[in-house]
Amino acid sequence: AQKVTQAQTEISVVEKEDVTLDCVYETRDTTYYLFWYKQPPSGELVFLIRRNSFDEQNEISGRYSWNFQKSTSSFNFTITASQVVDSAVYFCALANAGNNRKLIWGLGTSLAVNP
Amino acid sequence: KAGVTQTPRYLIKTRGQQVTLSCSPISGHRSVSWYQQTPGQGLQFLFEYFSETQRNKGNFPGRFSGRQFSNSRSEMNVSTLELGDSALYLCASSFSKDRQFFGPGTRLTVL
């Protein structure tokens, strides 16, 4: 069975702090995709990244970076120098390669960045 | 391009009633997926439609159904509403296998 665990329910930081959101997944598939989405208070899910299981390179996009480690089944997300606008719920999700529209979601981590 | 639109944005129904939610995908997108989001269960996949055919289905009872029209617009229907059906229902569309674009959701409250 596929499963995504985001152990951190809520995180609160002060602006400019770095913060890492953890994501651990379970799957028997050898080929799969991992995603991160952001859900601001408005409710609309915003795509952040998709990672193929064959690509273990870390990725950096501005203040965002992702660390994918198959050995520990983790796909962690780091925000550097956090800003108040980063306050949102962040979701990690998993899909198998043959059906990557059927996402299996973690329960999300609510991030509050305080001024 | 306009984003994914969902109507209505808010709905209040009573137990036993039925409800229909609508989703208009981004122009050119042929795949539409539906998700239910609740505080307790989080986000759960309901079903996916592609070219008017249901391609995938989640683990929901038969009271939850959907369809897709030739213009890719999709509707989902919930019959015999239960209190536990209160949720945010999200629709997502995609063109390729790359990513899904989500709409703002329909907030359904069942009294």
Coordinates of C-alpha atoms in Angstrom, one line a residue:
Chain A
A1 CA 0.0 0.0 0.0
Q2 CA 1.1 3.6 -0.6
K3 CA 1.3 6.0 2.2
V4 CA 2.7 9.5 2.9
T5 CA 3.6 10.6 6.4
Q6 CA 4.2 14.2 7.4
A7 CA 5.0 13.9 11.0
Q8 CA 5.0 17.7 11.7
T9 CA 1.5 18.9 12.1
E10 CA 2.3 22.5 12.8
I11 CA 5.5 24.5 12.7
S12 CA 5.9 28.1 13.9
V13 CA 9.0 30.1 13.0
V14 CA 10.1 33.7 13.0
E15 CA 10.7 35.4 9.8
K16 CA 14.1 34.8 8.2
E17 CA 14.5 31.5 9.9
D18 CA 15.2 28.4 7.8
V19 CA 12.6 25.7 8.1
T20 CA 12.5 22.1 6.9
L21 CA 9.3 20.2 6.3
D22 CA 9.6 16.4 6.5
C23 CA 8.0 13.9 4.2
V24 CA 8.3 10.1 4.4
Y25 CA 6.6 7.8 2.0
E26 CA 5.9 4.1 1.5
T27 CA 5.4 2.4 -1.8
R28 CA 6.2 -0.9 -3.4
D29 CA 6.4 0.6 -6.9
T30 CA 9.9 1.0 -8.4
T31 CA 8.8 4.0 -10.4
Y32 CA 6.8 6.8 -8.8
Y33 CA 6.5 10.5 -8.5
L34 CA 6.7 12.7 -5.4
F35 CA 5.1 16.1 -5.2
W36 CA 4.9 19.1 -2.9
Y37 CA 1.9 21.5 -2.9
K38 CA 1.2 24.6 -1.0
Q39 CA -2.3 25.5 0.2
P40 CA -2.5 29.2 1.4
P41 CA -5.5 30.4 3.4
S42 CA -7.4 31.0 0.1
G43 CA -7.6 27.2 -0.2
E44 CA -6.3 26.7 -3.7
L45 CA -3.5 24.1 -4.0
V46 CA -0.4 25.5 -5.6
F47 CA 2.1 23.1 -7.3
L48 CA 5.7 23.4 -6.1
I49 CA 7.6 20.5 -7.4
R50 CA 7.4 17.0 -8.9
R51 CA 10.2 14.5 -8.6
N52 CA 10.7 11.3 -10.5
S53 CA 11.9 8.3 -8.4
F54 CA 14.8 7.8 -10.7
D55 CA 16.1 11.4 -10.2
E56 CA 17.7 11.7 -6.8
Q57 CA 19.3 15.0 -7.4
N58 CA 18.4 17.7 -5.0
E59 CA 16.7 20.7 -6.4
I60 CA 16.8 24.4 -5.5
S61 CA 14.4 27.0 -6.7
G62 CA 15.0 30.4 -5.1
R63 CA 14.5 30.1 -1.4
Y64 CA 13.0 26.6 -1.8
S65 CA 15.0 23.4 -1.9
W66 CA 14.2 19.7 -1.8
N67 CA 16.2 16.8 -0.6
F68 CA 15.1 13.4 -2.0
Q69 CA 16.7 10.3 -0.5
K70 CA 15.4 6.9 -1.7
S71 CA 17.5 5.1 1.0
T72 CA 15.3 6.6 3.7
S73 CA 12.2 7.1 1.6
S74 CA 12.2 10.8 2.3
F75 CA 11.5 13.9 0.3
N76 CA 12.1 16.9 2.6
F77 CA 11.4 20.5 1.7
T78 CA 13.4 23.4 3.1
I79 CA 12.5 27.1 3.0
T80 CA 15.5 29.3 3.5
A81 CA 15.0 32.8 5.0
S82 CA 11.3 32.2 5.5
Q83 CA 8.8 35.1 4.9
V84 CA 5.4 35.8 6.2
V85 CA 4.0 35.0 2.8
D86 CA 5.2 31.4 3.2
S87 CA 2.6 30.8 5.8
A88 CA 0.4 28.0 4.5
V89 CA -0.3 24.3 4.7
Y90 CA 2.2 22.3 2.8
F91 CA 1.3 18.8 1.4
C92 CA 3.6 16.1 0.2
A93 CA 2.0 13.6 -2.2
L94 CA 2.9 10.3 -4.0
A95 CA 1.7 8.8 -7.2
N96 CA 2.8 5.7 -9.2
A97 CA 4.3 6.4 -12.6
G98 CA 1.5 4.7 -14.5
N99 CA -1.2 6.8 -12.8
N100 CA 0.3 10.0 -11.7
R101 CA -3.0 11.8 -11.4
K102 CA -4.1 9.6 -8.5
L103 CA -2.2 11.3 -5.7
I104 CA -1.8 9.9 -2.3
W105 CA -1.5 12.8 0.1
G106 CA 0.1 13.4 3.5
L107 CA -2.0 15.2 6.1
G108 CA 0.0 18.3 5.6
T109 CA 2.2 20.6 7.7
S110 CA 0.8 23.9 8.8
L111 CA 3.6 26.5 8.7
A112 CA 3.2 29.8 10.4
V113 CA 5.9 32.4 9.8
N114 CA 5.7 35.2 12.3
P115 CA 7.1 38.7 11.7
Chain B
K1 CA -5.5 31.4 -19.7
A2 CA -8.2 31.2 -17.1
G3 CA -7.6 28.8 -14.3
V4 CA -9.7 25.9 -13.1
T5 CA -13.1 27.2 -12.0
Q6 CA -15.5 25.5 -9.6
T7 CA -19.1 26.3 -8.9
P8 CA -20.6 26.9 -6.6
R9 CA -18.0 28.0 -4.1
Y10 CA -20.2 27.3 -1.1
L11 CA -23.1 25.0 -0.5
I12 CA -25.3 24.1 2.4
K13 CA -27.4 21.0 2.2
T14 CA -29.3 18.8 4.6
R15 CA -28.9 15.1 5.2
G16 CA -30.5 12.9 2.6
Q17 CA -30.4 15.5 -0.1
Q18 CA -28.2 15.2 -3.2
V19 CA -25.7 17.7 -4.6
T20 CA -24.0 18.4 -7.9
L21 CA -20.7 20.2 -8.1
S22 CA -19.2 21.6 -11.3
C23 CA -15.7 22.0 -12.6
S24 CA -14.4 23.8 -15.7
P25 CA -10.8 22.8 -16.5
I26 CA -8.2 25.0 -18.0
S27 CA -8.8 25.3 -21.8
G28 CA -7.1 22.4 -23.6
H29 CA -6.9 20.1 -20.5
R30 CA -8.7 16.8 -21.0
S31 CA -8.1 15.2 -17.6
V32 CA -10.1 16.2 -14.6
S33 CA -9.6 14.8 -11.1
W34 CA -11.7 15.2 -8.0
Y35 CA -10.5 15.2 -4.4
Q36 CA -12.2 15.4 -1.1
Q37 CA -10.5 17.3 1.7
T38 CA -11.6 17.0 5.4
P39 CA -9.7 17.9 8.6
G40 CA -9.7 14.2 9.7
Q41 CA -8.9 12.3 6.5
G42 CA -7.0 15.0 4.7
L43 CA -7.0 14.9 0.9
Q44 CA -8.5 11.8 -0.7
F45 CA -8.7 11.0 -4.4
L46 CA -12.3 10.5 -5.6
F47 CA -12.0 9.9 -9.4
E48 CA -10.4 11.0 -12.6
Y49 CA -12.0 11.6 -16.0
F50 CA -10.3 11.7 -19.3
S51 CA -12.1 12.3 -22.6
E52 CA -15.5 11.6 -21.0
T53 CA -14.4 8.3 -19.5
Q54 CA -13.7 7.5 -15.9
R55 CA -10.1 6.4 -15.8
N56 CA -9.5 6.0 -12.1
K57 CA -11.6 5.7 -9.0
G58 CA -10.8 6.1 -5.3
N59 CA -12.3 4.2 -2.4
F60 CA -15.6 6.0 -2.0
P61 CA -19.1 4.6 -1.9
G62 CA -21.3 4.6 -4.9
R63 CA -23.1 7.6 -3.6
F64 CA -20.2 9.6 -5.1
S65 CA -20.3 9.7 -8.9
G66 CA -19.1 11.9 -11.7
R67 CA -19.1 12.6 -15.3
Q68 CA -17.3 14.5 -17.9
F69 CA -18.7 16.3 -21.0
S70 CA -17.3 16.6 -24.4
N71 CA -15.9 20.1 -23.6
S72 CA -14.0 18.5 -20.7
R73 CA -16.2 20.2 -18.1
S74 CA -16.9 17.8 -15.2
E75 CA -19.5 17.3 -12.6
M76 CA -19.6 15.3 -9.5
N77 CA -22.7 14.2 -7.7
V78 CA -23.2 13.0 -4.2
S79 CA -26.6 11.4 -3.4
T80 CA -28.2 10.8 0.0
L81 CA -25.9 13.2 1.7
E82 CA -24.4 12.3 5.1
L83 CA -22.9 14.6 7.8
G84 CA -19.5 13.1 7.0
D85 CA -19.7 14.4 3.5
S86 CA -19.1 17.9 4.7
A87 CA -15.8 18.8 3.1
L88 CA -13.9 20.9 0.6
Y89 CA -14.2 19.3 -2.8
L90 CA -11.3 20.1 -5.1
C91 CA -11.1 19.7 -8.8
A92 CA -7.8 19.5 -10.7
S93 CA -7.1 19.5 -14.4
S94 CA -4.1 18.5 -16.4
F95 CA -2.9 18.5 -20.0
S96 CA 0.0 16.1 -19.7
K97 CA 1.4 13.8 -17.1
D98 CA 3.4 16.6 -15.6
R99 CA 1.3 18.4 -13.1
Q100 CA -2.3 19.1 -12.0
F101 CA -3.8 22.6 -11.6
F102 CA -6.3 22.9 -8.8
G103 CA -9.4 25.0 -8.6
P104 CA -10.4 26.9 -5.5
G105 CA -12.8 24.2 -4.3
T106 CA -16.4 23.9 -3.3
R107 CA -17.1 24.0 0.4
L108 CA -20.0 21.7 1.1
T109 CA -21.7 21.7 4.5
V110 CA -24.2 19.1 5.3
L111 CA -26.6 19.8 8.2

